[in-house]
Coordinates of C-alpha atoms and ligand atoms in Angstrom, one line a residue:
M1 CA -21.6 37.5 31.1
L2 CA -18.8 35.0 30.5
S3 CA -16.6 34.4 33.5
K4 CA -12.8 34.7 33.0
K5 CA -11.2 31.2 33.2
I6 CA -8.3 31.1 35.6
P7 CA -5.4 28.6 35.2
I8 CA -5.3 26.1 38.0
D9 CA -2.0 27.4 39.5
E10 CA -3.4 30.9 39.5
A11 CA -6.7 29.7 41.0
E12 CA -4.8 28.0 43.7
K13 CA -2.8 31.1 44.4
K14 CA -6.0 33.1 44.7
G15 CA -7.2 30.5 47.2
K16 CA -9.9 29.1 44.9
N17 CA -10.6 25.4 45.3
T18 CA -11.2 23.6 42.1
T19 CA -10.1 20.5 40.3
I20 CA -8.0 20.2 37.1
Y21 CA -11.3 20.4 35.2
G22 CA -11.7 24.0 36.6
S23 CA -8.6 25.0 34.7
R24 CA -8.7 26.8 31.3
Y25 CA -7.3 23.8 29.5
F26 CA -10.7 22.1 29.7
S27 CA -12.6 25.0 28.1
Q28 CA -10.2 25.4 25.1
S29 CA -9.7 23.4 22.0
V30 CA -6.7 21.0 22.4
P31 CA -3.8 21.6 20.1
K32 CA -4.1 19.2 17.1
F33 CA -2.0 20.5 14.3
E34 CA 1.0 22.3 15.7
I35 CA 3.2 21.9 18.8
P36 CA 1.8 24.5 21.2
E37 CA 4.0 27.5 21.9
K38 CA 3.5 26.9 25.6
G39 CA 2.8 23.5 27.1
M40 CA 0.4 22.7 29.9
P41 CA 0.8 21.2 33.4
S42 CA 1.3 17.4 33.4
Q43 CA -1.9 16.9 35.3
A44 CA -3.9 18.6 32.6
A45 CA -2.2 16.9 29.7
Y46 CA -2.7 13.5 31.4
R47 CA -6.4 14.1 32.1
L48 CA -7.1 15.4 28.6
I49 CA -5.5 12.4 26.9
H50 CA -6.7 9.9 29.5
D51 CA -10.3 11.0 29.0
E52 CA -10.0 11.0 25.2
M53 CA -8.7 7.4 25.3
N54 CA -12.1 6.4 26.7
L55 CA -13.4 6.7 23.1
D56 CA -11.4 3.6 22.2
G57 CA -13.2 0.3 22.5
N58 CA -12.7 -1.8 25.6
P59 CA -9.8 -4.1 25.0
N60 CA -11.4 -6.8 27.2
L61 CA -14.4 -7.0 25.0
N62 CA -12.3 -7.0 21.9
L63 CA -12.8 -10.4 20.5
A64 CA -11.4 -9.3 17.1
S65 CA -7.9 -9.0 18.2
F66 CA -5.5 -11.9 19.0
V67 CA -3.4 -9.6 21.1
T68 CA -2.9 -9.8 24.9
T69 CA -5.0 -7.3 26.8
W70 CA -4.1 -8.2 30.4
M71 CA -1.0 -9.2 32.3
E72 CA -0.3 -9.7 35.9
E73 CA 0.8 -6.9 38.2
E74 CA 4.3 -8.3 38.5
A75 CA 4.7 -8.4 34.7
D76 CA 3.4 -4.8 34.6
K77 CA 6.0 -3.8 37.1
L78 CA 8.9 -5.5 35.2
I79 CA 7.7 -3.8 32.0
S80 CA 7.6 -0.3 33.5
E81 CA 11.0 -0.9 35.3
N82 CA 12.6 -1.7 31.9
N83 CA 10.7 0.6 29.6
G84 CA 13.7 2.9 29.0
K85 CA 16.0 0.2 27.7
N86 CA 16.8 -0.1 24.0
F87 CA 17.3 -3.8 23.3
V88 CA 19.7 -3.2 20.4
D89 CA 22.1 -1.5 22.8
N90 CA 23.3 -4.8 24.2
D91 CA 26.7 -3.4 25.2
E92 CA 24.8 -1.3 27.8
Y93 CA 22.1 -3.8 28.5
P94 CA 23.8 -7.2 28.3
Q95 CA 21.3 -8.8 30.6
S96 CA 18.4 -8.1 28.2
E97 CA 20.3 -10.0 25.6
I98 CA 20.9 -12.9 28.0
I99 CA 17.2 -13.0 28.7
Q100 CA 16.4 -13.1 25.0
K101 CA 18.8 -16.0 24.6
R102 CA 17.2 -17.9 27.5
T103 CA 13.7 -17.3 26.0
V104 CA 14.8 -18.4 22.5
N105 CA 16.2 -21.6 24.1
M106 CA 12.9 -22.3 25.8
I107 CA 10.8 -21.6 22.7
A108 CA 13.0 -23.6 20.4
R109 CA 12.7 -26.6 22.8
L110 CA 9.0 -26.1 23.1
F111 CA 9.0 -26.5 19.3
N112 CA 10.9 -29.7 19.6
V113 CA 14.2 -29.0 17.9
P114 CA 16.0 -32.3 17.7
E115 CA 19.1 -32.6 19.9
N116 CA 21.6 -32.8 17.0
Y117 CA 20.6 -29.4 15.6
S118 CA 22.1 -26.0 16.5
F119 CA 19.0 -23.8 16.6
I120 CA 19.2 -20.0 16.4
G121 CA 16.6 -17.4 17.0
T122 CA 15.7 -13.8 17.7
S123 CA 12.9 -11.7 19.2
T124 CA 11.0 -9.5 16.8
I125 CA 8.4 -6.8 17.0
G126 CA 5.8 -9.4 16.1
S127 CA 5.1 -12.3 13.7
S128 CA 5.1 -10.0 10.7
E129 CA 8.8 -9.1 11.1
A130 CA 9.6 -12.7 12.0
I131 CA 8.0 -14.0 8.8
M132 CA 9.8 -11.5 6.6
L133 CA 13.1 -12.4 8.2
G134 CA 12.5 -16.1 8.0
L135 CA 11.5 -15.9 4.3
L136 CA 14.5 -13.7 3.5
A137 CA 16.8 -16.3 4.9
H138 CA 15.1 -19.0 2.7
K139 CA 15.5 -16.7 -0.4
W140 CA 19.2 -16.2 0.4
T141 CA 19.7 -19.9 0.8
W142 CA 18.0 -20.6 -2.5
R143 CA 20.4 -18.0 -4.1
K144 CA 23.4 -19.4 -2.4
K145 CA 22.7 -23.0 -3.4
N146 CA 22.3 -21.9 -7.1
E147 CA 25.6 -20.0 -6.9
E148 CA 27.3 -23.0 -5.4
K149 CA 26.0 -25.1 -8.4
G150 CA 27.2 -22.4 -10.8
I151 CA 23.7 -21.7 -11.9
D152 CA 23.1 -18.1 -13.1
I153 CA 19.9 -16.8 -11.4
K154 CA 19.7 -13.6 -13.4
N155 CA 16.9 -15.1 -15.5
K156 CA 15.3 -17.0 -12.7
T157 CA 12.4 -15.8 -10.5
P158 CA 12.2 -17.3 -7.0
N159 CA 8.7 -18.2 -6.0
I160 CA 6.9 -18.9 -2.7
V161 CA 4.0 -21.3 -2.3
M162 CA 1.2 -20.7 0.2
G163 CA -2.5 -21.0 0.7
A164 CA -4.9 -18.1 0.5
D165 CA -5.5 -18.7 4.2
V166 CA -2.3 -16.8 5.0
H167 CA -2.1 -13.4 6.8
V168 CA -1.4 -10.4 4.6
V169 CA 2.2 -10.2 5.7
W170 CA 3.0 -13.2 3.4
E171 CA 1.8 -11.3 0.4
K172 CA 3.7 -8.3 1.6
F173 CA 6.9 -10.3 1.7
A174 CA 6.4 -11.4 -2.0
K175 CA 5.8 -7.9 -3.1
Y176 CA 8.5 -6.1 -1.0
F177 CA 11.2 -8.7 -1.7
D178 CA 10.4 -9.4 -5.3
T179 CA 9.4 -13.0 -5.1
E180 CA 6.7 -14.6 -7.3
L181 CA 3.6 -15.3 -5.2
R182 CA 2.0 -18.7 -5.8
M183 CA -1.1 -18.4 -3.7
I184 CA -3.4 -21.4 -3.8
P185 CA -7.1 -20.3 -3.5
M186 CA -9.4 -21.6 -0.8
E187 CA -12.4 -23.7 -1.9
E188 CA -15.9 -24.0 -0.5
N189 CA -15.7 -25.9 2.7
S190 CA -11.9 -26.3 2.4
Y191 CA -10.2 -23.3 4.0
V192 CA -6.7 -24.8 4.5
L193 CA -3.7 -25.6 2.4
T194 CA -3.5 -29.3 1.5
A195 CA -0.6 -31.4 0.3
D196 CA -2.4 -32.2 -3.0
K197 CA -2.7 -28.5 -3.8
V198 CA 1.0 -27.8 -3.0
K199 CA 2.2 -30.6 -5.3
E200 CA 1.1 -28.8 -8.5
H201 CA 2.7 -25.5 -7.6
V202 CA 6.3 -26.2 -6.5
D203 CA 9.4 -26.3 -8.7
E204 CA 13.2 -25.9 -8.4
N205 CA 12.8 -22.1 -7.7
T206 CA 10.5 -22.5 -4.8
I207 CA 12.2 -20.8 -1.9
A208 CA 9.8 -22.1 0.7
I209 CA 6.3 -23.3 1.4
G210 CA 4.3 -21.2 3.9
V211 CA 2.0 -23.1 6.2
V212 CA -0.1 -21.9 9.1
L213 CA -0.8 -23.2 12.5
G214 CA -4.1 -21.4 13.2
T215 CA -5.2 -19.3 10.3
T216 CA -6.3 -15.7 10.7
F217 CA -9.6 -16.5 8.9
T218 CA -10.9 -19.6 10.6
G219 CA -8.2 -20.7 13.2
Q220 CA -7.6 -23.9 11.3
I221 CA -4.4 -25.8 10.7
D222 CA -2.8 -26.5 7.3
E223 CA -1.9 -30.1 6.4
I224 CA 1.7 -29.5 7.7
E225 CA 2.7 -33.1 8.2
K226 CA 1.4 -34.3 4.8
I227 CA 3.1 -31.3 3.1
N228 CA 6.3 -32.3 4.9
D229 CA 5.9 -35.9 3.6
L230 CA 5.3 -34.6 0.1
L231 CA 8.5 -32.6 0.2
I232 CA 10.5 -35.6 1.4
E233 CA 9.2 -37.4 -1.8
I234 CA 10.0 -34.5 -4.0
K235 CA 13.5 -34.3 -2.6
E236 CA 14.0 -38.0 -3.3
D237 CA 12.5 -37.8 -6.8
K238 CA 13.8 -34.5 -8.1
G239 CA 16.5 -33.4 -5.7
W240 CA 14.7 -30.1 -4.7
D241 CA 15.2 -29.5 -1.0
I242 CA 12.3 -27.1 -0.2
P243 CA 12.0 -25.7 3.3
I244 CA 8.7 -25.2 5.2
H245 CA 8.3 -22.0 7.2
V246 CA 5.5 -22.5 9.8
D247 CA 3.5 -19.4 10.7
A248 CA 2.6 -20.3 14.3
A249 CA 1.6 -16.7 15.1
S250 CA -1.5 -17.9 16.9
G251 CA -0.9 -21.6 17.4
G252 CA 2.7 -21.6 18.6
F253 CA 1.8 -21.0 22.2
V254 CA -1.4 -23.1 22.2
V255 CA -0.9 -26.4 20.4
P256 CA 2.4 -27.5 22.3
F257 CA 0.3 -27.3 25.5
T258 CA -3.0 -28.7 24.4
S259 CA -1.8 -31.4 21.9
P260 CA 2.0 -32.0 22.6
D261 CA 1.9 -35.2 20.4
F262 CA 0.6 -33.4 17.3
K263 CA 3.4 -33.0 14.9
W264 CA 3.7 -29.7 13.2
D265 CA 7.1 -28.4 14.3
F266 CA 10.8 -29.1 14.1
R267 CA 10.1 -32.8 14.5
L268 CA 9.2 -32.6 10.8
E269 CA 12.2 -32.8 8.5
H270 CA 11.4 -29.9 6.2
V271 CA 10.2 -27.5 8.9
R272 CA 13.3 -25.2 9.0
S273 CA 11.9 -22.0 10.6
I274 CA 8.9 -21.1 12.8
N275 CA 7.5 -17.8 13.9
T276 CA 5.2 -17.1 16.8
S277 CA 3.6 -14.0 18.4
G278 CA 4.6 -13.6 22.0
H279 CA 1.8 -11.0 22.1
K280 CA -0.9 -13.5 21.1
Y281 CA -1.1 -16.7 23.1
G282 CA 2.4 -16.1 24.5
L283 CA 0.3 -13.8 26.8
V284 CA 2.5 -10.7 26.5
Y285 CA 1.4 -7.2 25.5
P286 CA 2.2 -6.0 22.0
G287 CA 4.8 -6.0 20.4
I288 CA 6.8 -9.2 20.7
G289 CA 7.3 -12.0 18.2
W290 CA 9.8 -14.8 17.9
L291 CA 11.6 -16.4 15.0
I292 CA 13.5 -19.7 15.4
F293 CA 15.6 -21.5 12.8
K294 CA 16.0 -25.2 13.3
D295 CA 19.7 -24.9 12.6
K296 CA 22.1 -21.9 12.1
K297 CA 22.9 -23.3 8.7
Y298 CA 19.5 -22.1 7.5
L299 CA 20.3 -18.5 8.4
P300 CA 22.9 -17.3 5.8
D301 CA 25.6 -15.1 7.5
D302 CA 25.2 -12.5 4.8
L303 CA 22.0 -11.4 6.5
I304 CA 23.6 -10.7 9.8
F305 CA 25.0 -7.2 10.2
H306 CA 27.7 -6.3 12.7
V307 CA 27.6 -2.7 14.0
N308 CA 30.0 -1.0 16.4
Y309 CA 28.4 2.4 16.9
L310 CA 26.9 1.5 20.3
G311 CA 30.2 0.3 21.7
G312 CA 31.2 -3.3 21.2
I313 CA 30.4 -5.3 18.1
I314 CA 26.7 -6.0 17.9
P315 CA 25.3 -8.6 15.5
T316 CA 21.8 -7.6 14.2
F317 CA 19.3 -9.6 12.2
N318 CA 16.2 -7.5 12.4
L319 CA 14.2 -5.1 10.2
N320 CA 14.1 -2.5 12.9
F321 CA 17.1 -1.3 14.8
S322 CA 15.8 0.1 18.1
K323 CA 13.2 -1.6 20.2
G324 CA 12.3 -1.8 23.8
S325 CA 13.6 -4.7 26.0
S326 CA 10.4 -4.8 28.2
M327 CA 8.4 -7.3 26.2
I328 CA 11.3 -9.7 25.9
I329 CA 11.6 -9.5 29.7
A330 CA 7.8 -9.9 30.1
Q331 CA 7.9 -13.1 27.9
Y332 CA 10.6 -14.5 30.1
Y333 CA 8.6 -13.7 33.2
N334 CA 5.6 -15.7 31.8
L335 CA 7.7 -18.7 30.9
L336 CA 9.4 -18.6 34.3
H337 CA 6.3 -18.0 36.3
L338 CA 3.8 -20.2 34.4
G339 CA 6.0 -23.0 33.3
F340 CA 4.6 -25.7 31.1
E341 CA 1.8 -26.5 33.7
G342 CA 0.6 -22.9 34.0
Y343 CA 0.4 -22.3 30.2
S344 CA -1.3 -25.7 29.8
A345 CA -3.9 -24.8 32.5
I346 CA -4.7 -21.5 30.7
M347 CA -4.9 -23.0 27.3
E348 CA -7.1 -25.9 28.5
N349 CA -9.5 -23.3 30.0
L350 CA -9.5 -21.3 26.8
M351 CA -10.3 -24.4 24.8
E352 CA -13.1 -25.3 27.3
T353 CA -14.6 -21.9 26.9
T354 CA -14.2 -22.1 23.1
R355 CA -16.1 -25.5 22.9
Y356 CA -18.8 -24.1 25.2
L357 CA -19.3 -21.0 23.1
A358 CA -19.2 -22.9 19.9
K359 CA -21.8 -25.4 21.1
N360 CA -24.1 -22.6 22.1
L361 CA -23.6 -20.7 18.9
N362 CA -24.5 -23.9 17.1
K363 CA -27.6 -24.3 19.2
T364 CA -29.0 -21.0 18.1
N365 CA -29.6 -22.7 14.7
V366 CA -28.7 -19.3 13.1
F367 CA -25.0 -20.0 12.6
E368 CA -22.9 -22.7 11.2
L369 CA -19.3 -23.3 12.4
L370 CA -16.7 -23.2 9.6
D371 CA -14.5 -25.6 11.6
T372 CA -16.0 -28.1 14.0
E373 CA -12.6 -29.5 15.1
L374 CA -11.7 -26.4 17.1
N375 CA -8.0 -26.9 17.5
L376 CA -7.4 -23.3 18.6
P377 CA -9.4 -20.9 20.7
I378 CA -10.8 -19.2 17.6
I379 CA -14.4 -19.6 16.3
A380 CA -15.5 -18.6 12.8
I381 CA -19.2 -18.8 12.0
K382 CA -21.4 -18.0 9.1
L383 CA -25.1 -17.5 8.7
K384 CA -27.3 -20.5 7.8
E385 CA -28.8 -20.1 4.4
E386 CA -32.3 -19.5 5.7
F387 CA -31.3 -16.4 7.6
K388 CA -29.5 -14.6 4.9
N389 CA -32.6 -12.7 3.8
K390 CA -33.1 -11.4 7.3
F391 CA -29.7 -9.9 8.2
T392 CA -26.0 -10.3 7.5
V393 CA -23.0 -11.0 9.7
F394 CA -22.1 -7.4 9.2
D395 CA -25.4 -6.4 10.8
I396 CA -24.8 -8.7 13.8
S397 CA -21.2 -7.4 14.2
R398 CA -22.6 -3.8 14.2
R399 CA -25.4 -4.5 16.6
L400 CA -23.1 -6.3 19.1
R401 CA -20.8 -3.3 19.0
E402 CA -23.7 -1.4 20.7
K403 CA -23.3 -3.7 23.7
G404 CA -19.5 -3.1 23.7
W405 CA -18.5 -6.4 22.0
I406 CA -16.0 -6.1 19.2
I407 CA -16.5 -9.1 16.9
P408 CA -15.4 -8.6 13.3
A409 CA -17.3 -9.7 10.2
Y410 CA -15.5 -10.2 6.9
S411 CA -15.7 -12.0 3.6
L412 CA -13.3 -14.8 2.9
P413 CA -10.6 -14.3 0.2
S414 CA -11.3 -14.6 -3.5
N415 CA -12.8 -17.8 -4.8
V416 CA -14.9 -18.1 -1.6
E417 CA -15.6 -14.4 -1.2
D418 CA -19.4 -15.0 -1.1
T419 CA -18.9 -16.5 2.4
A420 CA -19.0 -13.9 5.1
V421 CA -18.1 -14.8 8.6
L422 CA -17.9 -13.6 12.2
R423 CA -14.7 -14.5 14.1
I424 CA -14.4 -14.7 17.8
V425 CA -11.0 -14.9 19.4
I426 CA -11.1 -16.3 22.9
K427 CA -8.4 -14.8 25.1
E428 CA -7.1 -15.4 28.5
N429 CA -9.4 -13.0 30.3
F430 CA -12.6 -14.2 28.4
S431 CA -14.3 -16.4 31.0
R432 CA -17.2 -18.8 30.8
D433 CA -19.2 -16.0 32.4
M434 CA -18.4 -13.6 29.5
A435 CA -19.3 -16.3 27.0
E436 CA -22.7 -16.6 28.7
M437 CA -23.2 -12.9 28.4
L438 CA -22.3 -12.9 24.8
I439 CA -24.8 -15.7 24.0
K440 CA -27.4 -13.8 26.0
H441 CA -26.8 -10.6 24.0
L442 CA -27.1 -12.6 20.8
H443 CA -30.4 -14.1 21.9
D444 CA -31.7 -10.6 22.8
L445 CA -30.8 -9.5 19.3
F446 CA -32.5 -12.5 17.7
K447 CA -35.6 -11.7 19.7
E448 CA -35.6 -8.3 18.0
Y449 CA -35.5 -10.1 14.7
N450 CA -38.4 -12.3 15.8
L451 CA -36.5 -15.5 15.2
G452 CA -38.3 -17.3 18.0
F453 CA -35.4 -18.9 19.8
K454 CA -36.8 -18.5 23.2
E455 CA -39.1 -21.4 22.7
K456 CA -36.5 -23.7 21.3
N457 CA -33.9 -23.0 24.0
N458 CA -36.3 -22.9 26.9
K459 CA -37.0 -26.6 26.4
N460 CA -33.6 -27.2 27.7
K461 CA -33.5 -26.2 31.4
H462 CA -29.7 -26.0 31.3
S463 CA -29.8 -23.6 28.4
V464 CA -27.8 -20.5 28.8
V465 CA -30.8 -18.4 28.1
N466 CA -32.5 -19.5 31.3
I467 CA -29.7 -18.2 33.4
F468 CA -30.9 -14.6 32.9
Ligands
LIG501 C1 -1.6 -16.3 11.1 C2 -1.0 -15.0 11.3 N1 0.2 -14.7 10.9 C3 0.8 -13.5 11.1 C4 0.2 -12.5 11.8 C5 0.8 -11.2 12.0 O1 1.2 -11.2 13.3 P1 1.8 -9.9 14.1 O2 0.5 -9.1 14.4 O3 2.4 -10.5 15.3 O4 2.8 -9.2 13.3 C6 -1.1 -12.7 12.3 C7 -1.9 -11.7 13.0 O5 -3.0 -11.8 13.4 C8 -1.7 -14.0 12.1 O6 -3.0 -14.3 12.5

């Protein structure tokens, strides 16, 4: 006979000792399609959702995502203390805005804005919003310049030039904002945008060149300085003043700390705007991004709206109106707490782990690195030709998932779509120890495929395989 389930409060009233799992909510299907007529106790709702969330992957083993999965307790505390604040309501929350300004100041200087420029910037939900806003500003500037010269733009189509190594948000911009997309394909063994390729694609209607500091596909860096030099020449020859927008989503919080002398930023004349993701190597949870213009003259006033419905006049330059203040505050916390030295120490460790992992992946003799320079903590590998008839990178990705690792496999964009890669993003909480585990699991997998690595690696007594 089925026993009658008793709600937890009734059970307690009747003096029965049980846990929340003894209540009826755990023997009934959970509402999925309509708001339930009657709710449930907070304890039950929490447990039900908490337990269901265990079906998600473990963020700490997620080497697919660039996004921060761990912050310090003090940061967590600040975030929860400020979670209820809507950043846009800066009449009510003026201090949030002050903190945004301080953070914009720090990031603009990290990106080396020359002293004689009046930079301006904003926080965004992420790099995608920042890129859209940056490119909109360049489109408006192109329009304004034409108007000033008395040129009718009705029959002109603005275009934007970039490599096929860009993130999908660049294509979205072209489509959403009606701009001709001039996307330069990748080539075998050349996965970045070079100055030579740019030269053939620009004209007087090019609103901007998009370059990447740390591409999504391979973690490499476009030829930013050479492209800048090319644009200086073009300006002298033809009078076209074409801006560069640098997508530093991943690299913006790495390269300034690991290679401060490497020129990719506002030190270059044509770099007029830069975005970075605070939630990637800025070491903040999602969603926070930053957009900085080298000078306020590159952000046309037309794009800034002034609203008064929250009390006070509020200027806004964002795609979304409301957003939380917490992540802006968390970014400021990191900058304040870590300082240049703290970020540098973390980034150096990440690069050390990256080099270690890359060396050991190479040693397997199964993989080939797409980029041996390793400027960012991102590793892209492909299978060596001789293993392609045994398995694919998609098989490896799937099998590693059984061990909990989330390592994506994907094909490169058109023109090099026959190349399939695995990408590993090394994040703050991915230690050398974890790298050793990953290599161990790969070796276990190869043993199953009878690839005979044991022999080869055991010759080296320091090989990672011997640790286990
Ligand atoms: C190079 C690059 N640009 C832009 C983006 C989009 O960034 P977000 O997720 O912060 O919107 C990414 C995301 O991975 C990226 O790798």
